[in-house]
Amino acid sequence: MSQTPTGTTTTERAAGAAEFRRVTTALVTGSAATVPFHVEIKAGTHQLTADEPERRGGADSGPEPFALLLSSLGSCTAITLRMYAARKEWPLEAVRVRLGYETNGSTGRISRRVALAGALDADQRARLLDICERTPVTLALRAGVAIETTEDHA
C-alpha cells in the first residue's frame, strides 16, 4: 500500500474512496514575544491578524477567531447571493449579512440575518433566502468538517 501526493493510499483509491482536492489554504503564526495571543494569518496572498479581546487577556489587535468564522460564513453568503442574482439578472443592489455566535456552554449556534436591497419581488427574495442554506461555507459547517491534526516540524 503506497501513499499518493494527496495523502490517500492506493488501497483507499481502489476501494472507491472519494479523492480530496485542496480548495484553499491558510498559514497562521503566533508567538508570545510581544502580544500573547496575537497571530498573523496569511490566506492566499492576503495578510490578516487575529487576537483575543482584552477581557480574555489579548490586546484586541485583530478579530477574535469566532468573528473570523462568522466573517467567513457571512462573506460566502453575500458573495453567493450576488453571483446567483447576477446570473438570473435580478435587481439585487446590495446584501448585508448580520451574524452572531451563541453558546449555552455545551452547544453553539449561529444566527444569520440577511437584508436584501433592490427591487426584488417576493419570490426572488424567498429564493435568495433559500440559497443561503446551500452556500459552500454553510454546507461545510452543517456537515461538520473533519479536522485532521498532525505535527509539522519546523
PDB file of N, CA and C in Angstrom, residues 26-128:
ATOM      1  N   ALA A  26      -4.381  28.342   4.442  1.00  0.00           N
ATOM      2  CA  ALA A  26      -4.059  29.480   5.302  1.00  0.00           C
ATOM      3  C   ALA A  26      -2.888  29.075   6.189  1.00  0.00           C
ATOM      4  N   LEU A  27      -2.075  30.033   6.529  1.00  0.00           N
ATOM      5  CA  LEU A  27      -0.949  29.823   7.432  1.00  0.00           C
ATOM      6  C   LEU A  27      -1.112  30.806   8.585  1.00  0.00           C
ATOM      7  N   VAL A  28      -1.092  30.293   9.807  1.00  0.00           N
ATOM      8  CA  VAL A  28      -1.257  31.125  10.998  1.00  0.00           C
ATOM      9  C   VAL A  28      -0.005  30.998  11.850  1.00  0.00           C
ATOM     10  N   THR A  29       0.584  32.131  12.221  1.00  0.00           N
ATOM     11  CA  THR A  29       1.807  32.148  13.000  1.00  0.00           C
ATOM     12  C   THR A  29       1.622  33.050  14.209  1.00  0.00           C
ATOM     13  N   GLY A  30       2.012  32.563  15.359  1.00  0.00           N
ATOM     14  CA  GLY A  30       1.916  33.377  16.567  1.00  0.00           C
ATOM     15  C   GLY A  30       3.093  33.125  17.483  1.00  0.00           C
ATOM     16  N   SER A  31       3.445  34.120  18.268  1.00  0.00           N
ATOM     17  CA  SER A  31       4.467  33.946  19.290  1.00  0.00           C
ATOM     18  C   SER A  31       4.081  34.814  20.474  1.00  0.00           C
ATOM     19  N   ALA A  32       4.527  34.431  21.624  1.00  0.00           N
ATOM     20  CA  ALA A  32       4.184  35.165  22.843  1.00  0.00           C
ATOM     21  C   ALA A  32       5.158  36.293  23.126  1.00  0.00           C
ATOM     22  N   ALA A  33       6.003  36.627  22.159  1.00  0.00           N
ATOM     23  CA  ALA A  33       7.060  37.604  22.387  1.00  0.00           C
ATOM     24  C   ALA A  33       6.535  38.962  22.833  1.00  0.00           C
ATOM     25  N   THR A  34       5.604  39.546  22.110  1.00  0.00           N
ATOM     26  CA  THR A  34       5.153  40.892  22.472  1.00  0.00           C
ATOM     27  C   THR A  34       3.679  40.935  22.848  1.00  0.00           C
ATOM     28  N   VAL A  35       2.849  40.285  22.090  1.00  0.00           N
ATOM     29  CA  VAL A  35       1.412  40.261  22.357  1.00  0.00           C
ATOM     30  C   VAL A  35       1.011  38.794  22.497  1.00  0.00           C
ATOM     31  N   PRO A  36       0.574  38.376  23.683  1.00  0.00           N
ATOM     32  CA  PRO A  36       0.408  36.956  23.965  1.00  0.00           C
ATOM     33  C   PRO A  36      -0.448  36.150  22.988  1.00  0.00           C
ATOM     34  N   PHE A  37      -1.576  36.668  22.516  1.00  0.00           N
ATOM     35  CA  PHE A  37      -2.483  35.867  21.702  1.00  0.00           C
ATOM     36  C   PHE A  37      -2.585  36.350  20.260  1.00  0.00           C
ATOM     37  N   HIS A  38      -1.866  37.393  19.905  1.00  0.00           N
ATOM     38  CA  HIS A  38      -1.880  37.937  18.546  1.00  0.00           C
ATOM     39  C   HIS A  38      -1.299  36.904  17.577  1.00  0.00           C
ATOM     40  N   VAL A  39      -1.961  36.711  16.431  1.00  0.00           N
ATOM     41  CA  VAL A  39      -1.434  35.835  15.393  1.00  0.00           C
ATOM     42  C   VAL A  39      -1.489  36.544  14.052  1.00  0.00           C
ATOM     43  N   GLU A  40      -0.548  36.206  13.205  1.00  0.00           N
ATOM     44  CA  GLU A  40      -0.509  36.692  11.828  1.00  0.00           C
ATOM     45  C   GLU A  40      -1.063  35.586  10.951  1.00  0.00           C
ATOM     46  N   ILE A  41      -1.916  35.964  10.005  1.00  0.00           N
ATOM     47  CA  ILE A  41      -2.562  34.997   9.128  1.00  0.00           C
ATOM     48  C   ILE A  41      -2.204  35.339   7.689  1.00  0.00           C
ATOM     49  N   LYS A  42      -1.794  34.334   6.944  1.00  0.00           N
ATOM     50  CA  LYS A  42      -1.601  34.505   5.507  1.00  0.00           C
ATOM     51  C   LYS A  42      -2.604  33.587   4.837  1.00  0.00           C
ATOM     52  N   ALA A  43      -3.574  34.179   4.158  1.00  0.00           N
ATOM     53  CA  ALA A  43      -4.607  33.438   3.443  1.00  0.00           C
ATOM     54  C   ALA A  43      -4.457  33.765   1.969  1.00  0.00           C
ATOM     55  N   GLY A  44      -3.879  32.855   1.225  1.00  0.00           N
ATOM     56  CA  GLY A  44      -3.561  33.148  -0.171  1.00  0.00           C
ATOM     57  C   GLY A  44      -2.523  34.252  -0.212  1.00  0.00           C
ATOM     58  N   THR A  45      -2.832  35.347  -0.884  1.00  0.00           N
ATOM     59  CA  THR A  45      -1.898  36.474  -0.959  1.00  0.00           C
ATOM     60  C   THR A  45      -2.251  37.575   0.038  1.00  0.00           C
ATOM     61  N   HIS A  46      -3.183  37.290   0.939  1.00  0.00           N
ATOM     62  CA  HIS A  46      -3.685  38.312   1.861  1.00  0.00           C
ATOM     63  C   HIS A  46      -3.136  38.123   3.269  1.00  0.00           C
ATOM     64  N   GLN A  47      -2.821  39.239   3.918  1.00  0.00           N
ATOM     65  CA  GLN A  47      -2.339  39.244   5.290  1.00  0.00           C
ATOM     66  C   GLN A  47      -3.457  39.709   6.209  1.00  0.00           C
ATOM     67  N   LEU A  48      -3.705  38.961   7.275  1.00  0.00           N
ATOM     68  CA  LEU A  48      -4.713  39.298   8.274  1.00  0.00           C
ATOM     69  C   LEU A  48      -4.098  39.120   9.647  1.00  0.00           C
ATOM     70  N   THR A  49      -4.813  39.543  10.659  1.00  0.00           N
ATOM     71  CA  THR A  49      -4.410  39.275  12.029  1.00  0.00           C
ATOM     72  C   THR A  49      -5.620  38.784  12.805  1.00  0.00           C
ATOM     73  N   ALA A  50      -5.347  38.146  13.924  1.00  0.00           N
ATOM     74  CA  ALA A  50      -6.396  37.754  14.856  1.00  0.00           C
ATOM     75  C   ALA A  50      -5.823  37.882  16.261  1.00  0.00           C
ATOM     76  N   ASP A  51      -6.692  38.022  17.222  1.00  0.00           N
ATOM     77  CA  ASP A  51      -6.271  38.178  18.608  1.00  0.00           C
ATOM     78  C   ASP A  51      -7.486  37.906  19.491  1.00  0.00           C
ATOM     79  N   GLU A  52      -7.275  37.865  20.744  1.00  0.00           N
ATOM     80  CA  GLU A  52      -8.364  37.778  21.711  1.00  0.00           C
ATOM     81  C   GLU A  52      -8.660  39.181  22.222  1.00  0.00           C
ATOM     82  N   PRO A  53      -9.895  39.438  22.626  1.00  0.00           N
ATOM     83  CA  PRO A  53     -10.201  40.746  23.204  1.00  0.00           C
ATOM     84  C   PRO A  53      -9.486  40.933  24.541  1.00  0.00           C
ATOM     85  N   GLU A  54      -9.382  42.161  24.960  1.00  0.00           N
ATOM     86  CA  GLU A  54      -8.700  42.466  26.226  1.00  0.00           C
ATOM     87  C   GLU A  54      -9.323  41.721  27.398  1.00  0.00           C
ATOM     88  N   ARG A  55     -10.642  41.558  27.410  1.00  0.00           N
ATOM     89  CA  ARG A  55     -11.311  40.888  28.533  1.00  0.00           C
ATOM     90  C   ARG A  55     -10.870  39.429  28.681  1.00  0.00           C
ATOM     91  N   ARG A  56     -10.243  38.864  27.627  1.00  0.00           N
ATOM     92  CA  ARG A  56      -9.740  37.494  27.702  1.00  0.00           C
ATOM     93  C   ARG A  56      -8.219  37.441  27.645  1.00  0.00           C
ATOM     94  N   GLY A  57      -7.571  38.553  27.949  1.00  0.00           N
ATOM     95  CA  GLY A  57      -6.117  38.574  28.044  1.00  0.00           C
ATOM     96  C   GLY A  57      -5.381  38.948  26.782  1.00  0.00           C
ATOM     97  N   GLY A  58      -6.104  39.255  25.714  1.00  0.00           N
ATOM     98  CA  GLY A  58      -5.461  39.654  24.466  1.00  0.00           C
ATOM     99  C   GLY A  58      -5.288  41.159  24.396  1.00  0.00           C
ATOM    100  N   ALA A  59      -4.780  41.608  23.276  1.00  0.00           N
ATOM    101  CA  ALA A  59      -4.586  43.036  23.057  1.00  0.00           C
ATOM    102  C   ALA A  59      -5.633  43.600  22.096  1.00  0.00           C
ATOM    103  N   ASP A  60      -6.554  42.763  21.646  1.00  0.00           N
ATOM    104  CA  ASP A  60      -7.599  43.178  20.706  1.00  0.00           C
ATOM    105  C   ASP A  60      -6.991  43.797  19.445  1.00  0.00           C
ATOM    106  N   SER A  61      -5.882  43.202  18.966  1.00  0.00           N
ATOM    107  CA  SER A  61      -5.185  43.722  17.781  1.00  0.00           C
ATOM    108  C   SER A  61      -5.767  43.201  16.471  1.00  0.00           C
ATOM    109  N   GLY A  62      -6.795  42.378  16.562  1.00  0.00           N
ATOM    110  CA  GLY A  62      -7.477  41.857  15.384  1.00  0.00           C
ATOM    111  C   GLY A  62      -8.740  41.156  15.834  1.00  0.00           C
ATOM    112  N   PRO A  63      -9.547  40.697  14.888  1.00  0.00           N
ATOM    113  CA  PRO A  63     -10.776  39.994  15.258  1.00  0.00           C
ATOM    114  C   PRO A  63     -10.460  38.709  16.023  1.00  0.00           C
ATOM    115  N   GLU A  64     -11.374  38.316  16.887  1.00  0.00           N
ATOM    116  CA  GLU A  64     -11.202  37.045  17.586  1.00  0.00           C
ATOM    117  C   GLU A  64     -11.567  35.907  16.636  1.00  0.00           C
ATOM    118  N   PRO A  65     -11.108  34.680  16.909  1.00  0.00           N
ATOM    119  CA  PRO A  65     -11.330  33.568  15.984  1.00  0.00           C
ATOM    120  C   PRO A  65     -12.797  33.329  15.601  1.00  0.00           C
ATOM    121  N   PHE A  66     -13.733  33.412  16.529  1.00  0.00           N
ATOM    122  CA  PHE A  66     -15.133  33.204  16.155  1.00  0.00           C
ATOM    123  C   PHE A  66     -15.647  34.312  15.250  1.00  0.00           C
ATOM    124  N   ALA A  67     -15.130  35.528  15.388  1.00  0.00           N
ATOM    125  CA  ALA A  67     -15.521  36.605  14.477  1.00  0.00           C
ATOM    126  C   ALA A  67     -15.030  36.308  13.066  1.00  0.00           C
ATOM    127  N   LEU A  68     -13.857  35.703  12.956  1.00  0.00           N
ATOM    128  CA  LEU A  68     -13.361  35.309  11.638  1.00  0.00           C
ATOM    129  C   LEU A  68     -14.226  34.199  11.041  1.00  0.00           C
ATOM    130  N   LEU A  69     -14.651  33.256  11.870  1.00  0.00           N
ATOM    131  CA  LEU A  69     -15.551  32.199  11.404  1.00  0.00           C
ATOM    132  C   LEU A  69     -16.861  32.793  10.893  1.00  0.00           C
ATOM    133  N   LEU A  70     -17.443  33.706  11.662  1.00  0.00           N
ATOM    134  CA  LEU A  70     -18.676  34.366  11.235  1.00  0.00           C
ATOM    135  C   LEU A  70     -18.450  35.179   9.964  1.00  0.00           C
ATOM    136  N   SER A  71     -17.304  35.838   9.879  1.00  0.00           N
ATOM    137  CA  SER A  71     -16.981  36.614   8.678  1.00  0.00           C
ATOM    138  C   SER A  71     -16.906  35.720   7.451  1.00  0.00           C
ATOM    139  N   SER A  72     -16.362  34.538   7.613  1.00  0.00           N
ATOM    140  CA  SER A  72     -16.288  33.588   6.509  1.00  0.00           C
ATOM    141  C   SER A  72     -17.678  33.185   6.041  1.00  0.00           C
ATOM    142  N   LEU A  73     -18.544  32.857   6.982  1.00  0.00           N
ATOM    143  CA  LEU A  73     -19.918  32.478   6.636  1.00  0.00           C
ATOM    144  C   LEU A  73     -20.664  33.646   5.993  1.00  0.00           C
ATOM    145  N   GLY A  74     -20.529  34.819   6.562  1.00  0.00           N
ATOM    146  CA  GLY A  74     -21.227  35.986   6.037  1.00  0.00           C
ATOM    147  C   GLY A  74     -20.733  36.396   4.659  1.00  0.00           C
ATOM    148  N   SER A  75     -19.423  36.360   4.446  1.00  0.00           N
ATOM    149  CA  SER A  75     -18.910  36.744   3.133  1.00  0.00           C
ATOM    150  C   SER A  75     -19.292  35.711   2.085  1.00  0.00           C
ATOM    151  N   CYS A  76     -19.264  34.444   2.428  1.00  0.00           N
ATOM    152  CA  CYS A  76     -19.691  33.408   1.486  1.00  0.00           C
ATOM    153  C   CYS A  76     -21.170  33.587   1.134  1.00  0.00           C
ATOM    154  N   THR A  77     -21.979  33.909   2.126  1.00  0.00           N
ATOM    155  CA  THR A  77     -23.408  34.128   1.895  1.00  0.00           C
ATOM    156  C   THR A  77     -23.627  35.299   0.945  1.00  0.00           C
ATOM    157  N   ALA A  78     -23.015  36.437   1.233  1.00  0.00           N
ATOM    158  CA  ALA A  78     -23.203  37.630   0.406  1.00  0.00           C
ATOM    159  C   ALA A  78     -22.693  37.406  -1.020  1.00  0.00           C
ATOM    160  N   ILE A  79     -21.527  36.798  -1.158  1.00  0.00           N
ATOM    161  CA  ILE A  79     -20.957  36.560  -2.486  1.00  0.00           C
ATOM    162  C   ILE A  79     -21.830  35.597  -3.283  1.00  0.00           C
ATOM    163  N   THR A  80     -22.262  34.507  -2.649  1.00  0.00           N
ATOM    164  CA  THR A  80     -23.100  33.523  -3.342  1.00  0.00           C
ATOM    165  C   THR A  80     -24.406  34.151  -3.810  1.00  0.00           C
ATOM    166  N   LEU A  81     -25.041  34.956  -2.957  1.00  0.00           N
ATOM    167  CA  LEU A  81     -26.293  35.595  -3.344  1.00  0.00           C
ATOM    168  C   LEU A  81     -26.080  36.568  -4.503  1.00  0.00           C
ATOM    169  N   ARG A  82     -25.004  37.325  -4.461  1.00  0.00           N
ATOM    170  CA  ARG A  82     -24.720  38.270  -5.543  1.00  0.00           C
ATOM    171  C   ARG A  82     -24.457  37.536  -6.853  1.00  0.00           C
ATOM    172  N   MET A  83     -23.720  36.430  -6.799  1.00  0.00           N
ATOM    173  CA  MET A  83     -23.458  35.635  -8.005  1.00  0.00           C
ATOM    174  C   MET A  83     -24.759  35.074  -8.583  1.00  0.00           C
ATOM    175  N   TYR A  84     -25.583  34.528  -7.716  1.00  0.00           N
ATOM    176  CA  TYR A  84     -26.841  33.930  -8.145  1.00  0.00           C
ATOM    177  C   TYR A  84     -27.743  34.982  -8.784  1.00  0.00           C
ATOM    178  N   ALA A  85     -27.892  36.116  -8.117  1.00  0.00           N
ATOM    179  CA  ALA A  85     -28.744  37.183  -8.641  1.00  0.00           C
ATOM    180  C   ALA A  85     -28.200  37.710  -9.972  1.00  0.00           C
ATOM    181  N   ALA A  86     -26.896  37.820 -10.105  1.00  0.00           N
ATOM    182  CA  ALA A  86     -26.305  38.297 -11.361  1.00  0.00           C
ATOM    183  C   ALA A  86     -26.603  37.318 -12.503  1.00  0.00           C
ATOM    184  N   ARG A  87     -26.469  36.021 -12.232  1.00  0.00           N
ATOM    185  CA  ARG A  87     -26.780  35.020 -13.262  1.00  0.00           C
ATOM    186  C   ARG A  87     -28.238  35.092 -13.699  1.00  0.00           C
ATOM    187  N   LYS A  88     -29.118  35.351 -12.736  1.00  0.00           N
ATOM    188  CA  LYS A  88     -30.557  35.431 -13.030  1.00  0.00           C
ATOM    189  C   LYS A  88     -30.974  36.811 -13.551  1.00  0.00           C
ATOM    190  N   GLU A  89     -30.023  37.759 -13.517  1.00  0.00           N
ATOM    191  CA  GLU A  89     -30.283  39.152 -13.898  1.00  0.00           C
ATOM    192  C   GLU A  89     -31.380  39.769 -13.041  1.00  0.00           C
ATOM    193  N   TRP A  90     -31.304  39.482 -11.733  1.00  0.00           N
ATOM    194  CA  TRP A  90     -32.245  40.040 -10.770  1.00  0.00           C
ATOM    195  C   TRP A  90     -31.690  41.361 -10.237  1.00  0.00           C
ATOM    196  N   PRO A  91     -32.550  42.289  -9.841  1.00  0.00           N
ATOM    197  CA  PRO A  91     -32.099  43.622  -9.397  1.00  0.00           C
ATOM    198  C   PRO A  91     -31.638  43.673  -7.936  1.00  0.00           C
ATOM    199  N   LEU A  92     -30.714  42.786  -7.575  1.00  0.00           N
ATOM    200  CA  LEU A  92     -30.156  42.802  -6.220  1.00  0.00           C
ATOM    201  C   LEU A  92     -29.063  43.864  -6.182  1.00  0.00           C
ATOM    202  N   GLU A  93     -29.280  44.894  -5.385  1.00  0.00           N
ATOM    203  CA  GLU A  93     -28.323  46.005  -5.320  1.00  0.00           C
ATOM    204  C   GLU A  93     -27.273  45.815  -4.235  1.00  0.00           C
ATOM    205  N   ALA A  94     -27.659  45.224  -3.120  1.00  0.00           N
ATOM    206  CA  ALA A  94     -26.726  45.037  -2.013  1.00  0.00           C
ATOM    207  C   ALA A  94     -27.238  43.930  -1.097  1.00  0.00           C
ATOM    208  N   VAL A  95     -26.293  43.316  -0.394  1.00  0.00           N
ATOM    209  CA  VAL A  95     -26.610  42.282   0.588  1.00  0.00           C
ATOM    210  C   VAL A  95     -25.897  42.643   1.885  1.00  0.00           C
ATOM    211  N   ARG A  96     -26.612  42.566   3.000  1.00  0.00           N
ATOM    212  CA  ARG A  96     -25.999  42.738   4.318  1.00  0.00           C
ATOM    213  C   ARG A  96     -26.314  41.480   5.111  1.00  0.00           C
ATOM    214  N   VAL A  97     -25.271  40.879   5.686  1.00  0.00           N
ATOM    215  CA  VAL A  97     -25.442  39.663   6.478  1.00  0.00           C
ATOM    216  C   VAL A  97     -24.954  39.960   7.889  1.00  0.00           C
ATOM    217  N   ARG A  98     -25.854  39.850   8.847  1.00  0.00           N
ATOM    218  CA  ARG A  98     -25.526  40.089  10.256  1.00  0.00           C
ATOM    219  C   ARG A  98     -25.499  38.731  10.958  1.00  0.00           C
ATOM    220  N   LEU A  99     -24.381  38.437  11.623  1.00  0.00           N
ATOM    221  CA  LEU A  99     -24.219  37.120  12.236  1.00  0.00           C
ATOM    222  C   LEU A  99     -23.884  37.231  13.711  1.00  0.00           C
ATOM    223  N   GLY A 100     -24.224  36.189  14.433  1.00  0.00           N
ATOM    224  CA  GLY A 100     -23.875  36.107  15.845  1.00  0.00           C
ATOM    225  C   GLY A 100     -23.631  34.658  16.223  1.00  0.00           C
ATOM    226  N   TYR A 101     -22.717  34.456  17.131  1.00  0.00           N
ATOM    227  CA  TYR A 101     -22.458  33.114  17.659  1.00  0.00           C
ATOM    228  C   TYR A 101     -22.896  33.099  19.110  1.00  0.00           C
ATOM    229  N   GLU A 102     -23.686  32.100  19.480  1.00  0.00           N
ATOM    230  CA  GLU A 102     -24.182  31.969  20.849  1.00  0.00           C
ATOM    231  C   GLU A 102     -23.873  30.564  21.341  1.00  0.00           C
ATOM    232  N   THR A 103     -23.667  30.436  22.637  1.00  0.00           N
ATOM    233  CA  THR A 103     -23.438  29.121  23.218  1.00  0.00           C
ATOM    234  C   THR A 103     -24.112  29.044  24.581  1.00  0.00           C
ATOM    235  N   ASN A 104     -24.522  27.850  24.944  1.00  0.00           N
ATOM    236  CA  ASN A 104     -25.063  27.627  26.280  1.00  0.00           C
ATOM    237  C   ASN A 104     -24.051  26.887  27.140  1.00  0.00           C
ATOM    238  N   GLY A 105     -22.814  26.808  26.672  1.00  0.00           N
ATOM    239  CA  GLY A 105     -21.755  26.122  27.398  1.00  0.00           C
ATOM    240  C   GLY A 105     -21.418  24.764  26.805  1.00  0.00           C
ATOM    241  N   SER A 106     -22.412  24.092  26.218  1.00  0.00           N
ATOM    242  CA  SER A 106     -22.135  22.788  25.619  1.00  0.00           C
ATOM    243  C   SER A 106     -22.473  22.747  24.126  1.00  0.00           C
ATOM    244  N   THR A 107     -23.381  23.584  23.706  1.00  0.00           N
ATOM    245  CA  THR A 107     -23.795  23.618  22.307  1.00  0.00           C
ATOM    246  C   THR A 107     -23.732  25.053  21.800  1.00  0.00           C
ATOM    247  N   GLY A 108     -23.335  25.196  20.560  1.00  0.00           N
ATOM    248  CA  GLY A 108     -23.282  26.526  19.960  1.00  0.00           C
ATOM    249  C   GLY A 108     -24.251  26.624  18.799  1.00  0.00           C
ATOM    250  N   ARG A 109     -24.585  27.845  18.456  1.00  0.00           N
ATOM    251  CA  ARG A 109     -25.414  28.080  17.274  1.00  0.00           C
ATOM    252  C   ARG A 109     -25.059  29.437  16.681  1.00  0.00           C
ATOM    253  N   ILE A 110     -25.315  29.545  15.394  1.00  0.00           N
ATOM    254  CA  ILE A 110     -25.059  30.785  14.673  1.00  0.00           C
ATOM    255  C   ILE A 110     -26.401  31.336  14.206  1.00  0.00           C
ATOM    256  N   SER A 111     -26.608  32.617  14.455  1.00  0.00           N
ATOM    257  CA  SER A 111     -27.785  33.281  13.898  1.00  0.00           C
ATOM    258  C   SER A 111     -27.307  34.098  12.699  1.00  0.00           C
ATOM    259  N   ARG A 112     -28.090  34.049  11.618  1.00  0.00           N
ATOM    260  CA  ARG A 112     -27.747  34.771  10.396  1.00  0.00           C
ATOM    261  C   ARG A 112     -28.988  35.534   9.934  1.00  0.00           C
ATOM    262  N   ARG A 113     -28.847  36.850   9.840  1.00  0.00           N
ATOM    263  CA  ARG A 113     -29.943  37.707   9.352  1.00  0.00           C
ATOM    264  C   ARG A 113     -29.474  38.369   8.066  1.00  0.00           C
ATOM    265  N   VAL A 114     -30.274  38.228   7.019  1.00  0.00           N
ATOM    266  CA  VAL A 114     -29.886  38.696   5.693  1.00  0.00           C
ATOM    267  C   VAL A 114     -30.816  39.820   5.257  1.00  0.00           C
ATOM    268  N   ALA A 115     -30.238  40.957   4.867  1.00  0.00           N
ATOM    269  CA  ALA A 115     -31.003  42.080   4.321  1.00  0.00           C
ATOM    270  C   ALA A 115     -30.673  42.187   2.834  1.00  0.00           C
ATOM    271  N   LEU A 116     -31.721  42.205   2.012  1.00  0.00           N
ATOM    272  CA  LEU A 116     -31.563  42.272   0.563  1.00  0.00           C
ATOM    273  C   LEU A 116     -32.081  43.613   0.074  1.00  0.00           C
ATOM    274  N   ALA A 117     -31.238  44.388  -0.603  1.00  0.00           N
ATOM    275  CA  ALA A 117     -31.646  45.685  -1.140  1.00  0.00           C
ATOM    276  C   ALA A 117     -31.828  45.558  -2.642  1.00  0.00           C
ATOM    277  N   GLY A 118     -32.896  46.156  -3.131  1.00  0.00           N
ATOM    278  CA  GLY A 118     -33.167  46.142  -4.561  1.00  0.00           C
ATOM    279  C   GLY A 118     -34.636  45.863  -4.812  1.00  0.00           C
ATOM    280  N   ALA A 119     -35.054  46.074  -6.036  1.00  0.00           N
ATOM    281  CA  ALA A 119     -36.456  45.903  -6.423  1.00  0.00           C
ATOM    282  C   ALA A 119     -36.762  44.437  -6.721  1.00  0.00           C
ATOM    283  N   LEU A 120     -36.591  43.593  -5.708  1.00  0.00           N
ATOM    284  CA  LEU A 120     -36.849  42.159  -5.843  1.00  0.00           C
ATOM    285  C   LEU A 120     -38.300  41.868  -5.492  1.00  0.00           C
ATOM    286  N   ASP A 121     -38.906  40.920  -6.202  1.00  0.00           N
ATOM    287  CA  ASP A 121     -40.268  40.535  -5.834  1.00  0.00           C
ATOM    288  C   ASP A 121     -40.204  39.479  -4.719  1.00  0.00           C
ATOM    289  N   ALA A 122     -41.344  39.108  -4.193  1.00  0.00           N
ATOM    290  CA  ALA A 122     -41.406  38.181  -3.053  1.00  0.00           C
ATOM    291  C   ALA A 122     -40.798  36.825  -3.392  1.00  0.00           C
ATOM    292  N   ASP A 123     -41.033  36.318  -4.596  1.00  0.00           N
ATOM    293  CA  ASP A 123     -40.469  35.024  -4.993  1.00  0.00           C
ATOM    294  C   ASP A 123     -38.948  35.082  -5.086  1.00  0.00           C
ATOM    295  N   GLN A 124     -38.420  36.174  -5.628  1.00  0.00           N
ATOM    296  CA  GLN A 124     -36.962  36.328  -5.720  1.00  0.00           C
ATOM    297  C   GLN A 124     -36.344  36.396  -4.328  1.00  0.00           C
ATOM    298  N   ARG A 125     -36.954  37.145  -3.432  1.00  0.00           N
ATOM    299  CA  ARG A 125     -36.450  37.239  -2.058  1.00  0.00           C
ATOM    300  C   ARG A 125     -36.468  35.871  -1.382  1.00  0.00           C
ATOM    301  N   ALA A 126     -37.556  35.138  -1.545  1.00  0.00           N
ATOM    302  CA  ALA A 126     -37.662  33.807  -0.938  1.00  0.00           C
ATOM    303  C   ALA A 126     -36.600  32.873  -1.506  1.00  0.00           C
ATOM    304  N   ARG A 127     -36.360  32.946  -2.803  1.00  0.00           N
ATOM    305  CA  ARG A 127     -35.351  32.082  -3.429  1.00  0.00           C
ATOM    306  C   ARG A 127     -33.958  32.422  -2.925  1.00  0.00           C
ATOM    307  N   LEU A 128     -33.650  33.702  -2.796  1.00  0.00           N
ATOM    308  CA  LEU A 128     -32.336  34.098  -2.288  1.00  0.00           C
ATOM    309  C   LEU A 128     -32.143  33.632  -0.855  1.00  0.00           C
TER     310      LEU A 128
END
